[in-house]
Amino acid sequence: MTRPQKLGPQRVHFTTDTALDRDAVFAFFADHERFGTLFAPSFAAKPGALIKRTGTATEGQDPNGVGSVRSAKLGPFTLLEEVIVTFEPGVCIEYTATRGPIRNHLGRIEFSDNADGGTHIDYRIWFDTVLPGLGKLLALQLGNALNGGWKRTERQFATA
């Protein structure tokens, strides 16, 4: 699987700085089940339960690396399926949707050191939807979920 030739017009851009170590932050985002907790509603009993790794990497040693597949399911229905297309430990993860209501999709998460010795996260998502008008609503929802999900994640790291 490769990056899409054309990126969709909808965009979500989330950036934050955290005191957390870059390797720990990368490990969180690289683990499909843990990554899924970012997008779960705060009231979810098992926040990562909707997103699971459904295919192991085809390259490298990490099972969540290039070629691995994660799926978001609701009961027996697959809502979205994504494939990892770039996996540079501690630096970058890129993924693209292969199944679901979006197209021309790319998610790119970049990690770098910040001035305080922690980690800077730069997360961008581009996509288009198959249903007219759905894109703006989905972009707003994704942005809100990322903000709230990352705040919950930082609190969990602090209490661990």
Coordinates of N, CA, C and O in Angstrom, one line a residue:
M1 N 0.8 -1.2 0.0 CA 0.0 0.0 0.0 C 0.9 1.2 0.0 O 1.9 1.3 0.7
T2 N 0.5 2.2 -0.8 CA 1.3 3.5 -0.8 C 0.4 4.6 -0.4 O -0.8 4.5 -0.3
R3 N 1.1 5.8 -0.3 CA 0.3 7.0 0.0 C -0.6 7.3 -1.2 O -0.3 7.0 -2.3
P4 N -1.7 8.0 -0.9 CA -2.6 8.4 -2.0 C -2.0 9.4 -2.9 O -1.2 10.2 -2.5
Q5 N -2.4 9.4 -4.2 CA -1.8 10.3 -5.2 C -2.4 11.7 -4.9 O -1.7 12.7 -5.2
K6 N -3.6 11.8 -4.5 CA -4.3 13.1 -4.2 C -4.8 13.1 -2.8 O -5.4 12.1 -2.4
L7 N -4.5 14.2 -2.1 CA -5.0 14.3 -0.7 C -6.4 15.0 -0.7 O -6.6 15.9 -1.5
G8 N -7.3 14.5 0.1 CA -8.6 15.1 0.2 C -8.6 16.6 0.7 O -7.6 17.0 1.4
P9 N -9.7 17.3 0.5 CA -9.7 18.7 0.9 C -9.9 18.9 2.4 O -9.6 20.0 2.9
Q10 N -10.4 17.9 3.1 CA -10.7 18.1 4.5 C -9.4 17.9 5.3 O -8.6 17.0 4.9
R11 N -9.2 18.7 6.3 CA -7.9 18.6 7.0 C -8.2 18.8 8.5 O -9.0 19.6 8.9
V12 N -7.4 18.0 9.3 CA -7.4 18.1 10.7 C -5.9 18.3 11.1 O -5.1 17.6 10.6
H13 N -5.6 19.3 11.9 CA -4.2 19.5 12.3 C -4.2 19.7 13.8 O -4.8 20.6 14.4
F14 N -3.5 18.8 14.5 CA -3.4 18.8 15.9 C -1.9 18.8 16.3 O -1.1 18.0 15.8
T15 N -1.5 19.8 17.1 CA -0.1 19.9 17.6 C -0.2 20.1 19.1 O -1.1 20.8 19.6
T16 N 0.8 19.6 19.7 CA 0.9 19.7 21.1 C 2.4 19.4 21.6 O 3.1 18.8 20.9
D17 N 2.7 20.0 22.7 CA 4.0 19.7 23.3 C 3.7 19.0 24.7 O 2.7 19.4 25.4
T18 N 4.5 18.0 25.0 CA 4.3 17.2 26.2 C 5.6 17.0 26.9 O 6.7 17.0 26.2
A19 N 5.6 16.9 28.1 CA 6.9 16.6 28.9 C 7.3 15.1 28.7 O 8.4 14.7 29.1
L20 N 6.4 14.3 28.1 CA 6.7 12.9 28.0 C 7.8 12.6 27.0 O 8.0 13.3 26.0
D21 N 8.6 11.5 27.3 CA 9.7 11.1 26.5 C 9.2 10.7 25.1 O 8.1 10.1 24.9
R22 N 10.0 11.1 24.0 CA 9.6 10.8 22.7 C 9.4 9.3 22.4 O 8.4 8.9 21.7
D23 N 10.2 8.4 22.9 CA 10.0 7.0 22.7 C 8.7 6.5 23.3 O 8.0 5.7 22.6
A24 N 8.3 7.0 24.4 CA 7.1 6.6 25.1 C 5.9 7.1 24.3 O 4.9 6.4 24.1
V25 N 6.0 8.3 23.8 CA 4.9 8.9 23.0 C 4.8 8.1 21.6 O 3.6 7.8 21.2
F26 N 5.9 7.9 21.0 CA 5.8 7.1 19.7 C 5.2 5.7 20.0 O 4.4 5.3 19.2
A27 N 5.7 5.1 21.0 CA 5.1 3.7 21.3 C 3.6 3.8 21.5 O 2.9 2.8 21.1
F28 N 3.1 4.8 22.2 CA 1.7 4.9 22.3 C 1.0 5.0 21.0 O 0.0 4.3 20.7
F29 N 1.4 5.9 20.1 CA 0.8 6.1 18.8 C 1.0 4.9 17.9 O 0.1 4.7 17.0
A30 N 2.1 4.2 18.0 CA 2.3 3.1 17.2 C 1.5 1.8 17.5 O 1.2 1.0 16.7
D31 N 1.1 1.7 18.8 CA 0.3 0.6 19.2 C -1.2 0.8 18.8 O -1.8 1.7 19.3
H32 N -1.7 0.0 17.9 CA -3.1 0.3 17.3 C -4.1 0.4 18.4 O -5.0 1.2 18.3
E33 N -4.1 -0.5 19.4 CA -5.2 -0.5 20.4 C -5.1 0.7 21.3 O -6.1 1.3 21.6
R34 N -3.9 1.0 21.7 CA -3.7 2.2 22.5 C -4.1 3.5 21.7 O -4.7 4.4 22.2
F35 N -3.6 3.5 20.5 CA -4.0 4.7 19.6 C -5.5 4.9 19.5 O -5.9 6.0 19.5
G36 N -6.2 3.8 19.5 CA -7.7 3.9 19.4 C -8.3 4.6 20.5 O -9.4 5.2 20.4
T37 N -7.7 4.7 21.7 CA -8.2 5.4 22.8 C -8.3 6.9 22.6 O -9.1 7.6 23.2
L38 N -7.5 7.4 21.7 CA -7.6 8.8 21.4 C -8.9 9.3 20.8 O -9.4 10.4 21.1
F39 N -9.6 8.4 20.1 CA -10.8 8.7 19.4 C -12.1 8.2 20.1 O -13.2 8.5 19.6
A40 N -11.9 7.5 21.2 CA -13.1 7.0 21.9 C -13.7 8.1 22.7 O -13.0 8.9 23.3
P41 N -15.0 8.0 22.9 CA -15.7 9.0 23.8 C -15.2 8.7 25.2 O -14.9 7.6 25.6
S42 N -15.2 9.8 26.0 CA -14.7 9.7 27.4 C -15.5 8.7 28.2 O -15.1 8.2 29.2
F43 N -16.8 8.4 27.9 CA -17.6 7.6 28.7 C -17.5 6.1 28.3 O -18.1 5.2 28.9
A44 N -16.7 5.8 27.3 CA -16.5 4.4 26.8 C -15.9 3.5 27.9 O -14.9 3.9 28.5
A45 N -16.5 2.4 28.2 CA -16.0 1.5 29.2 C -14.6 0.9 28.8 O -13.8 0.8 29.7
K46 N -14.4 0.6 27.6 CA -13.1 0.1 27.1 C -12.8 1.0 25.9 O -13.1 0.7 24.7
P47 N -12.1 2.1 26.1 CA -11.9 3.1 25.1 C -11.2 2.6 23.8 O -11.5 3.1 22.7
G48 N -10.3 1.6 23.9 CA -9.7 1.2 22.7 C -10.4 0.0 22.0 O -9.9 -0.6 21.0
A49 N -11.5 -0.4 22.5 CA -12.2 -1.6 22.1 C -12.6 -1.6 20.6 O -12.7 -2.6 20.0
L50 N -12.9 -0.4 20.1 CA -13.3 -0.3 18.7 C -12.2 -0.5 17.7 O -12.5 -0.9 16.5
I51 N -11.0 -0.2 18.0 CA -9.9 -0.2 17.1 C -8.9 -1.4 17.5 O -8.4 -1.4 18.6
K52 N -8.7 -2.2 16.5 CA -7.8 -3.4 16.8 C -6.8 -3.6 15.6 O -7.2 -3.2 14.4
R53 N -5.7 -4.1 15.9 CA -4.8 -4.5 14.8 C -5.4 -5.8 14.1 O -5.6 -6.8 14.8
T54 N -5.6 -5.7 12.8 CA -6.2 -6.9 12.2 C -5.3 -7.5 11.1 O -5.6 -8.5 10.5
G55 N -4.1 -6.9 11.0 CA -3.1 -7.4 10.1 C -1.7 -7.0 10.6 O -1.5 -5.9 11.0
T56 N -0.8 -7.9 10.6 CA 0.6 -7.7 11.1 C 1.5 -7.1 10.0 O 1.3 -7.4 8.8
A57 N 2.4 -6.3 10.4 CA 3.3 -5.6 9.5 C 4.0 -6.6 8.5 O 4.3 -7.7 8.9
T58 N 4.2 -6.1 7.3 CA 4.8 -6.9 6.3 C 6.3 -6.5 6.2 O 7.1 -7.2 5.4
E59 N 6.7 -5.5 6.9 CA 8.1 -5.1 6.9 C 8.6 -4.8 8.3 O 7.8 -4.3 9.1
G60 N 9.9 -5.1 8.6 CA 10.4 -4.7 9.9 C 10.0 -5.7 11.0 O 9.3 -6.7 10.8
Q61 N 10.5 -5.4 12.2 CA 10.3 -6.2 13.4 C 9.0 -5.9 14.2 O 8.5 -6.7 14.9
D62 N 8.6 -4.6 14.1 CA 7.4 -4.2 14.9 C 6.1 -4.6 14.2 O 5.9 -4.4 13.0
P63 N 5.3 -5.4 14.9 CA 4.0 -5.9 14.3 C 3.1 -4.7 13.9 O 2.2 -5.0 13.1
N64 N 3.3 -3.5 14.4 CA 2.4 -2.4 14.1 C 3.1 -1.5 13.0 O 2.6 -0.4 12.7
G65 N 4.2 -2.0 12.3 CA 4.9 -1.2 11.3 C 4.3 -1.2 10.0 O 3.1 -1.5 9.8
V66 N 5.1 -0.9 9.0 CA 4.6 -0.8 7.6 C 3.9 -2.1 7.1 O 4.4 -3.2 7.3
G67 N 2.7 -1.9 6.6 CA 1.9 -3.0 6.1 C 0.9 -3.5 7.2 O 0.0 -4.3 6.8
S68 N 1.0 -3.1 8.4 CA 0.0 -3.5 9.4 C -1.3 -2.8 9.2 O -1.3 -1.7 8.6
V69 N -2.3 -3.5 9.6 CA -3.7 -3.0 9.4 C -4.4 -2.8 10.7 O -4.3 -3.7 11.6
R70 N -5.1 -1.7 10.8 CA -6.0 -1.6 12.0 C -7.4 -1.3 11.5 O -7.6 -0.7 10.5
S71 N -8.4 -1.8 12.2 CA -9.8 -1.7 11.8 C -10.6 -1.2 13.0 O -10.4 -1.5 14.1
A72 N -11.5 -0.3 12.6 CA -12.5 0.2 13.6 C -13.8 -0.5 13.3 O -14.3 -0.4 12.2
K73 N -14.3 -1.2 14.3 CA -15.5 -2.0 14.1 C -16.5 -1.7 15.1 O -16.2 -1.3 16.2
L74 N -17.7 -1.8 14.7 CA -18.9 -1.6 15.6 C -19.7 -2.9 15.4 O -20.3 -3.1 14.4
G75 N -19.6 -3.8 16.4 CA -20.2 -5.1 16.3 C -19.5 -5.9 15.1 O -18.3 -5.8 15.0
P76 N -20.3 -6.4 14.2 CA -19.7 -7.2 13.1 C -19.3 -6.3 11.9 O -18.7 -6.7 10.9
F77 N -19.6 -5.0 12.0 CA -19.4 -4.1 10.9 C -18.1 -3.3 11.0 O -17.7 -2.7 12.0
T78 N -17.3 -3.4 9.9 CA -16.0 -2.6 9.8 C -16.4 -1.2 9.3 O -16.9 -1.0 8.2
L79 N -16.1 -0.2 10.2 CA -16.4 1.2 9.8 C -15.2 1.8 9.0 O -15.5 2.6 8.2
L80 N -14.0 1.4 9.4 CA -12.8 1.9 8.7 C -11.7 1.0 8.8 O -11.5 0.3 9.9
E81 N -10.9 0.9 7.8 CA -9.7 0.1 7.8 C -8.5 1.0 7.3 O -8.6 1.7 6.3
E82 N -7.4 0.9 8.1 CA -6.2 1.7 7.7 C -5.0 0.9 7.7 O -4.9 -0.1 8.4
V83 N -4.1 1.2 6.8 CA -2.8 0.5 6.6 C -1.7 1.5 6.9 O -1.7 2.6 6.4
I84 N -0.7 1.0 7.6 CA 0.5 1.8 7.9 C 1.4 1.8 6.7 O 1.7 0.8 6.2
V85 N 1.8 3.0 6.2 CA 2.6 3.1 5.0 C 4.0 3.7 5.3 O 4.9 3.5 4.4
T86 N 4.2 4.4 6.4 CA 5.5 4.8 6.8 C 5.6 4.6 8.3 O 4.7 4.9 9.1
F87 N 6.7 4.1 8.7 CA 7.0 3.7 10.1 C 8.4 4.0 10.4 O 9.3 3.1 10.1
E88 N 8.8 5.1 11.0 CA 10.1 5.5 11.3 C 10.1 5.7 12.9 O 9.7 6.7 13.3
P89 N 10.6 4.7 13.6 CA 10.5 4.8 15.1 C 11.1 6.1 15.7 O 12.2 6.5 15.3
G90 N 10.2 6.7 16.5 CA 10.6 7.9 17.1 C 10.4 9.2 16.3 O 10.6 10.3 16.7
V91 N 10.1 9.0 15.0 CA 10.1 10.1 14.1 C 8.8 10.3 13.4 O 8.2 11.4 13.4
C92 N 8.2 9.3 12.7 CA 7.0 9.5 11.9 C 6.2 8.2 11.7 O 6.8 7.1 11.6
I93 N 4.9 8.3 11.7 CA 4.0 7.3 11.3 C 3.0 7.9 10.3 O 2.5 9.0 10.5
E94 N 2.8 7.2 9.1 CA 1.8 7.6 8.2 C 0.9 6.4 7.9 O 1.4 5.2 7.9
Y95 N -0.4 6.7 7.7 CA -1.3 5.6 7.4 C -2.4 6.1 6.4 O -2.6 7.3 6.3
T96 N -3.0 5.2 5.7 CA -4.0 5.6 4.8 C -5.2 4.6 4.9 O -5.0 3.5 5.2
A97 N -6.4 5.1 4.6 CA -7.6 4.3 4.7 C -7.7 3.5 3.4 O -7.5 3.9 2.3
T98 N -8.1 2.2 3.6 CA -8.3 1.3 2.5 C -9.8 0.8 2.5 O -10.2 0.2 1.5
R99 N -10.5 1.2 3.5 CA -11.9 0.7 3.5 C -12.7 1.7 4.4 O -12.2 2.1 5.5
G100 N -13.9 2.1 4.1 CA -14.7 3.0 4.9 C -15.2 4.1 4.1 O -15.0 4.2 2.8
P101 N -15.9 5.1 4.7 CA -16.5 6.2 4.0 C -15.6 7.3 3.6 O -16.1 8.4 3.3
I102 N -14.3 7.2 3.7 CA -13.4 8.2 3.3 C -12.5 7.8 2.2 O -12.2 6.6 2.0
R103 N -11.9 8.7 1.5 CA -11.0 8.4 0.4 C -10.0 9.6 0.3 O -10.1 10.6 1.1
N104 N -9.0 9.4 -0.5 CA -7.9 10.4 -0.6 C -7.4 10.8 0.8 O -7.2 11.9 1.1
H105 N -7.1 9.7 1.6 CA -6.8 9.9 3.0 C -5.4 9.6 3.3 O -4.8 8.7 2.8
L106 N -4.8 10.5 4.2 CA -3.5 10.3 4.7 C -3.5 10.8 6.1 O -3.9 12.0 6.4
G107 N -3.0 10.0 7.1 CA -2.7 10.5 8.4 C -1.2 10.5 8.6 O -0.6 9.6 8.2
R108 N -0.7 11.6 9.1 CA 0.8 11.7 9.3 C 1.0 12.3 10.7 O 0.5 13.4 11.1
I109 N 1.8 11.5 11.5 CA 2.1 11.9 12.9 C 3.6 12.0 12.9 O 4.3 11.1 12.7
E110 N 4.1 13.2 13.2 CA 5.5 13.5 13.3 C 5.9 13.8 14.8 O 5.2 14.5 15.5
F111 N 7.0 13.3 15.2 CA 7.5 13.4 16.6 C 8.9 14.1 16.6 O 9.7 13.7 15.8
S112 N 9.1 15.1 17.4 CA 10.4 15.7 17.5 C 10.6 16.2 19.0 O 9.6 16.2 19.8
D113 N 11.9 16.4 19.3 CA 12.2 16.9 20.7 C 11.7 18.4 20.7 O 11.8 19.1 19.8
N114 N 11.2 18.8 21.9 CA 10.9 20.2 22.1 C 11.9 20.8 23.0 O 12.8 20.1 23.5
A115 N 11.9 22.1 23.1 CA 12.9 22.9 23.9 C 13.0 22.5 25.3 O 14.0 22.7 26.0
D116 N 11.9 21.9 25.9 CA 11.9 21.6 27.3 C 12.3 20.1 27.6 O 12.2 19.7 28.7
G117 N 12.8 19.5 26.6 CA 13.3 18.1 26.7 C 12.2 17.0 26.6 O 12.4 15.9 26.8
G118 N 11.0 17.5 26.2 CA 9.9 16.6 26.0 C 9.7 16.3 24.5 O 10.7 16.3 23.8
T119 N 8.4 16.1 24.1 CA 8.1 15.8 22.8 C 7.1 16.7 22.1 O 6.1 17.1 22.8
H120 N 7.4 17.1 20.9 CA 6.4 17.9 20.1 C 5.7 16.9 19.2 O 6.4 16.1 18.5
I121 N 4.4 16.9 19.1 CA 3.6 16.1 18.3 C 2.9 16.9 17.2 O 2.3 17.9 17.6
D122 N 3.1 16.6 16.0 CA 2.5 17.3 14.8 C 1.7 16.2 14.1 O 2.2 15.4 13.4
Y123 N 0.4 16.3 14.2 CA -0.5 15.2 13.7 C -1.4 15.9 12.6 O -2.2 16.8 12.9
R124 N -1.4 15.4 11.4 CA -2.2 16.0 10.3 C -3.0 14.8 9.6 O -2.4 13.7 9.4
I125 N -4.2 15.1 9.3 CA -5.1 14.2 8.6 C -5.7 14.9 7.4 O -6.2 16.0 7.6
W126 N -5.6 14.3 6.2 CA -6.2 14.8 5.0 C -7.2 13.7 4.6 O -6.9 12.5 4.6
F127 N -8.4 14.1 4.1 CA -9.3 13.1 3.6 C -10.5 13.8 2.8 O -10.6 15.0 2.9
D128 N -11.2 13.0 2.2 CA -12.5 13.4 1.5 C -13.5 12.3 1.9 O -13.1 11.2 2.3
T129 N -14.7 12.6 1.8 CA -15.8 11.6 2.1 C -16.6 11.3 0.9 O -16.6 12.0 -0.1
V130 N -17.2 10.1 1.0 CA -18.0 9.6 -0.2 C -19.4 10.3 -0.1 O -20.0 10.3 -1.1
L131 N -19.8 10.8 1.0 CA -21.1 11.5 1.1 C -20.9 13.0 1.2 O -20.2 13.5 2.1
P132 N -21.5 13.7 0.3 CA -21.3 15.2 0.4 C -21.7 15.8 1.7 O -22.7 15.4 2.3
G133 N -20.9 16.7 2.2 CA -21.3 17.4 3.5 C -20.8 16.7 4.7 O -20.7 17.3 5.8
L134 N -20.4 15.5 4.6 CA -20.0 14.7 5.8 C -18.6 15.1 6.2 O -18.2 15.0 7.4
G135 N -17.8 15.6 5.3 CA -16.4 15.9 5.6 C -16.1 16.9 6.7 O -15.3 16.7 7.6
K136 N -16.8 18.0 6.6 CA -16.6 19.1 7.6 C -17.0 18.6 9.0 O -16.4 18.9 9.9
L137 N -18.1 17.9 9.1 CA -18.6 17.3 10.3 C -17.6 16.3 10.9 O -17.2 16.4 12.1
L138 N -17.1 15.5 10.0 CA -16.1 14.5 10.5 C -14.8 15.1 10.9 O -14.2 14.7 11.9
A139 N -14.3 16.1 10.2 CA -13.1 16.9 10.5 C -13.3 17.5 11.9 O -12.3 17.5 12.7
L140 N -14.4 18.1 12.1 CA -14.6 18.8 13.5 C -14.6 17.7 14.6 O -14.0 17.9 15.6
Q141 N -15.3 16.6 14.3 CA -15.3 15.5 15.3 C -14.0 15.0 15.6 O -13.6 14.7 16.8
L142 N -13.2 14.7 14.6 CA -11.8 14.2 14.7 C -10.9 15.1 15.5 O -10.2 14.7 16.4
G143 N -11.0 16.4 15.2 CA -10.2 17.4 16.0 C -10.6 17.5 17.4 O -9.7 17.5 18.3
N144 N -11.9 17.5 17.7 CA -12.3 17.4 19.1 C -11.9 16.2 19.8 O -11.5 16.2 21.0
A145 N -12.0 15.0 19.2 CA -11.7 13.8 19.8 C -10.2 13.7 20.1 O -9.8 13.2 21.1
L146 N -9.3 14.2 19.1 CA -7.9 14.2 19.4 C -7.5 15.1 20.6 O -6.7 14.7 21.4
N147 N -8.1 16.3 20.7 CA -7.8 17.2 21.8 C -8.2 16.5 23.1 O -7.4 16.5 24.0
G148 N -9.4 16.0 23.2 CA -9.9 15.4 24.5 C -9.1 14.1 24.7 O -8.7 13.8 25.9
G149 N -8.9 13.3 23.7 CA -8.2 12.0 23.8 C -6.8 12.2 24.3 O -6.3 11.4 25.1
W150 N -6.1 13.2 23.8 CA -4.7 13.4 24.2 C -4.6 13.8 25.6 O -3.8 13.4 26.4
K151 N -5.6 14.7 26.1 CA -5.6 15.1 27.5 C -5.8 13.9 28.4 O -5.1 13.8 29.4
R152 N -6.7 13.0 28.0 CA -6.9 11.8 28.8 C -5.7 11.0 28.9 O -5.3 10.4 29.9
T153 N -5.0 10.9 27.7 CA -3.8 10.0 27.6 C -2.7 10.6 28.5 O -2.0 9.8 29.2
E154 N -2.5 11.9 28.5 CA -1.4 12.5 29.3 C -1.7 12.2 30.8 O -0.8 12.0 31.6
R155 N -3.0 12.3 31.2 CA -3.3 12.1 32.6 C -3.0 10.6 33.0 O -2.6 10.3 34.0
Q156 N -3.3 9.7 32.0 CA -3.0 8.3 32.3 C -1.5 8.0 32.4 O -1.1 7.3 33.3
F157 N -0.7 8.7 31.6 CA 0.7 8.6 31.7 C 1.2 9.1 33.0 O 2.1 8.6 33.7
A158 N 0.6 10.2 33.5 CA 1.0 10.8 34.8 C 0.7 10.0 36.0 O 1.5 10.0 37.0
T159 N -0.3 9.2 35.9 CA -0.7 8.3 37.0 C -0.1 6.9 37.0 O -0.2 6.1 37.9
A160 N 0.6 6.6 35.8 CA 1.2 5.3 35.7 C 2.5 5.1 36.4 O 3.2 6.0 36.8

